[in-house]
PDB file of C-alpha atoms in Angstrom:
ATOM      1  CA  UNK A   1       0.058   0.090   0.008  1.00  0.00           C
ATOM      2  CA  UNK A   2       1.341   3.342  -0.918  1.00  0.00           C
ATOM      3  CA  UNK A   3       0.989   6.082   1.758  1.00  0.00           C
ATOM      4  CA  UNK A   4      -1.367   8.168  -0.227  1.00  0.00           C
ATOM      5  CA  UNK A   5      -3.843   5.202  -0.193  1.00  0.00           C
ATOM      6  CA  UNK A   6      -4.186   5.200   3.594  1.00  0.00           C
ATOM      7  CA  UNK A   7      -7.028   7.664   3.870  1.00  0.00           C
ATOM      8  CA  UNK A   8      -9.212   5.827   1.257  1.00  0.00           C
ATOM      9  CA  UNK A   9      -8.282   2.464   2.676  1.00  0.00           C
ATOM     10  CA  UNK A  10      -9.532   3.634   6.098  1.00  0.00           C
ATOM     11  CA  UNK A  11     -12.590   4.981   4.692  1.00  0.00           C
ATOM     12  CA  UNK A  12     -13.363   1.531   2.670  1.00  0.00           C
ATOM     13  CA  UNK A  13     -12.533  -0.270   5.981  1.00  0.00           C
ATOM     14  CA  UNK A  14     -15.212   1.770   7.777  1.00  0.00           C
ATOM     15  CA  UNK A  15     -17.706   1.304   5.138  1.00  0.00           C
ATOM     16  CA  UNK A  16     -17.410  -2.255   4.770  1.00  0.00           C
ATOM     17  CA  UNK A  17     -17.058  -2.958   8.501  1.00  0.00           C
ATOM     18  CA  UNK A  18     -18.883  -0.200  10.398  1.00  0.00           C
ATOM     19  CA  UNK A  19     -18.958  -2.100  13.812  1.00  0.00           C
ATOM     20  CA  UNK A  20     -15.387  -2.765  13.935  1.00  0.00           C
ATOM     21  CA  UNK A  21     -13.079  -0.499  15.818  1.00  0.00           C
ATOM     22  CA  UNK A  22     -10.864   1.992  13.834  1.00  0.00           C
ATOM     23  CA  UNK A  23      -7.390   0.643  12.911  1.00  0.00           C
ATOM     24  CA  UNK A  24      -4.701   2.416  15.199  1.00  0.00           C
ATOM     25  CA  UNK A  25      -2.150   4.458  13.717  1.00  0.00           C
ATOM     26  CA  UNK A  26       0.667   2.766  12.082  1.00  0.00           C
ATOM     27  CA  UNK A  27      -1.680  -0.438  11.435  1.00  0.00           C
ATOM     28  CA  UNK A  28      -1.109  -0.365   7.710  1.00  0.00           C
ATOM     29  CA  UNK A  29       2.687  -0.338   8.165  1.00  0.00           C
ATOM     30  CA  UNK A  30       2.507  -3.387  10.684  1.00  0.00           C
ATOM     31  CA  UNK A  31       0.278  -5.416   8.659  1.00  0.00           C
ATOM     32  CA  UNK A  32       1.132  -5.028   5.019  1.00  0.00           C
ATOM     33  CA  UNK A  33      -2.138  -4.292   2.911  1.00  0.00           C
ATOM     34  CA  UNK A  34      -2.540  -5.139  -0.663  1.00  0.00           C
ATOM     35  CA  UNK A  35      -4.818  -2.322  -2.415  1.00  0.00           C
ATOM     36  CA  UNK A  36      -6.858  -2.731  -5.613  1.00  0.00           C
ATOM     37  CA  UNK A  37      -7.689   0.581  -7.683  1.00  0.00           C
ATOM     38  CA  UNK A  38      -9.940   1.441 -10.329  1.00  0.00           C
ATOM     39  CA  UNK A  39      -9.547   4.803 -12.185  1.00  0.00           C
ATOM     40  CA  UNK A  40      -7.365   6.053  -9.276  1.00  0.00           C
ATOM     41  CA  UNK A  41      -9.917   5.029  -6.606  1.00  0.00           C
ATOM     42  CA  UNK A  42      -9.355   2.437  -4.037  1.00  0.00           C
ATOM     43  CA  UNK A  43     -12.093  -0.059  -4.487  1.00  0.00           C
ATOM     44  CA  UNK A  44     -10.562  -3.018  -2.233  1.00  0.00           C
ATOM     45  CA  UNK A  45      -8.073  -4.013   0.293  1.00  0.00           C
ATOM     46  CA  UNK A  46      -6.772  -6.703   2.336  1.00  0.00           C
ATOM     47  CA  UNK A  47      -4.264  -6.869   5.203  1.00  0.00           C
ATOM     48  CA  UNK A  48      -2.117  -9.781   6.326  1.00  0.00           C
ATOM     49  CA  UNK A  49       0.957 -10.504   8.434  1.00  0.00           C
ATOM     50  CA  UNK A  50       3.368 -13.387   8.514  1.00  0.00           C
ATOM     51  CA  UNK A  51       4.508 -15.292  11.691  1.00  0.00           C
ATOM     52  CA  UNK A  52       4.973 -18.890  13.201  1.00  0.00           C
ATOM     53  CA  UNK A  53       1.707 -20.538  14.013  1.00  0.00           C
ATOM     54  CA  UNK A  54       0.721 -21.308  17.788  1.00  0.00           C
ATOM     55  CA  UNK A  55       1.781 -25.064  18.371  1.00  0.00           C
ATOM     56  CA  UNK A  56      -1.807 -25.623  19.616  1.00  0.00           C
ATOM     57  CA  UNK A  57      -3.193 -24.617  16.230  1.00  0.00           C
ATOM     58  CA  UNK A  58      -0.497 -26.351  13.842  1.00  0.00           C
ATOM     59  CA  UNK A  59       1.308 -28.707  15.954  1.00  0.00           C
ATOM     60  CA  UNK A  60       3.213 -30.497  13.268  1.00  0.00           C
ATOM     61  CA  UNK A  61       3.937 -27.301  11.186  1.00  0.00           C
ATOM     62  CA  UNK A  62       7.489 -26.003  11.159  1.00  0.00           C
ATOM     63  CA  UNK A  63       7.513 -22.751   8.945  1.00  0.00           C
ATOM     64  CA  UNK A  64       5.765 -19.605   8.766  1.00  0.00           C
ATOM     65  CA  UNK A  65       2.002 -19.019   7.755  1.00  0.00           C
ATOM     66  CA  UNK A  66       0.587 -15.846   6.520  1.00  0.00           C
ATOM     67  CA  UNK A  67      -2.667 -14.766   8.348  1.00  0.00           C
ATOM     68  CA  UNK A  68      -5.149 -12.961   6.257  1.00  0.00           C
ATOM     69  CA  UNK A  69      -7.137 -10.053   8.040  1.00  0.00           C
ATOM     70  CA  UNK A  70     -10.103  -8.916   6.235  1.00  0.00           C
ATOM     71  CA  UNK A  71     -11.143  -8.318   2.734  1.00  0.00           C
ATOM     72  CA  UNK A  72     -12.735  -5.050   1.753  1.00  0.00           C
ATOM     73  CA  UNK A  73     -14.516  -4.453  -1.494  1.00  0.00           C
ATOM     74  CA  UNK A  74     -16.627  -1.235  -2.121  1.00  0.00           C
ATOM     75  CA  UNK A  75     -20.190  -2.120  -2.252  1.00  0.00           C
ATOM     76  CA  UNK A  76     -20.595  -0.633  -5.776  1.00  0.00           C
ATOM     77  CA  UNK A  77     -17.736  -2.793  -6.960  1.00  0.00           C
ATOM     78  CA  UNK A  78     -18.927  -6.169  -5.300  1.00  0.00           C
ATOM     79  CA  UNK A  79     -19.724  -9.489  -7.175  1.00  0.00           C
ATOM     80  CA  UNK A  80     -17.281  -8.861  -9.952  1.00  0.00           C
ATOM     81  CA  UNK A  81     -14.417 -11.068  -8.559  1.00  0.00           C
ATOM     82  CA  UNK A  82     -12.496  -8.331  -6.712  1.00  0.00           C
ATOM     83  CA  UNK A  83     -12.622 -10.052  -3.336  1.00  0.00           C
ATOM     84  CA  UNK A  84     -11.479 -13.212  -4.994  1.00  0.00           C
ATOM     85  CA  UNK A  85      -8.758 -11.516  -6.843  1.00  0.00           C
ATOM     86  CA  UNK A  86      -7.490  -9.869  -3.522  1.00  0.00           C
ATOM     87  CA  UNK A  87      -7.291 -13.309  -1.895  1.00  0.00           C
ATOM     88  CA  UNK A  88      -5.473 -14.833  -4.756  1.00  0.00           C
ATOM     89  CA  UNK A  89      -2.906 -12.082  -4.868  1.00  0.00           C
ATOM     90  CA  UNK A  90      -2.425 -12.699  -0.931  1.00  0.00           C
ATOM     91  CA  UNK A  91      -2.006 -16.227  -1.579  1.00  0.00           C
ATOM     92  CA  UNK A  92       0.479 -15.686  -4.392  1.00  0.00           C
ATOM     93  CA  UNK A  93       2.674 -13.433  -2.125  1.00  0.00           C
ATOM     94  CA  UNK A  94       2.506 -16.114   0.590  1.00  0.00           C
ATOM     95  CA  UNK A  95       3.843 -18.913  -1.679  1.00  0.00           C
ATOM     96  CA  UNK A  96       6.722 -16.443  -2.740  1.00  0.00           C
ATOM     97  CA  UNK A  97       7.927 -16.291   1.058  1.00  0.00           C
TER      98      UNK A  97
END
């Protein structure tokens, strides 16, 4: 995510998840965020982080895992495959790690 996208991503997050708490300052730097734009407007986003899994969840896993956190797509742009594309991009990035 580019710094100039942060305000639009925050607005989209609030629109898509009105009952969720506002993300704290620095959230999008701590949790990398993929952004989808169309005609210079943010229409989708998804955040993630990479860590070792808790042994209680994956006792036989000995590597890193990527944890996805939310997929946001603007209501006017839904049902066009954008959410799926964001998830696939996040998964492709995980496979590169």
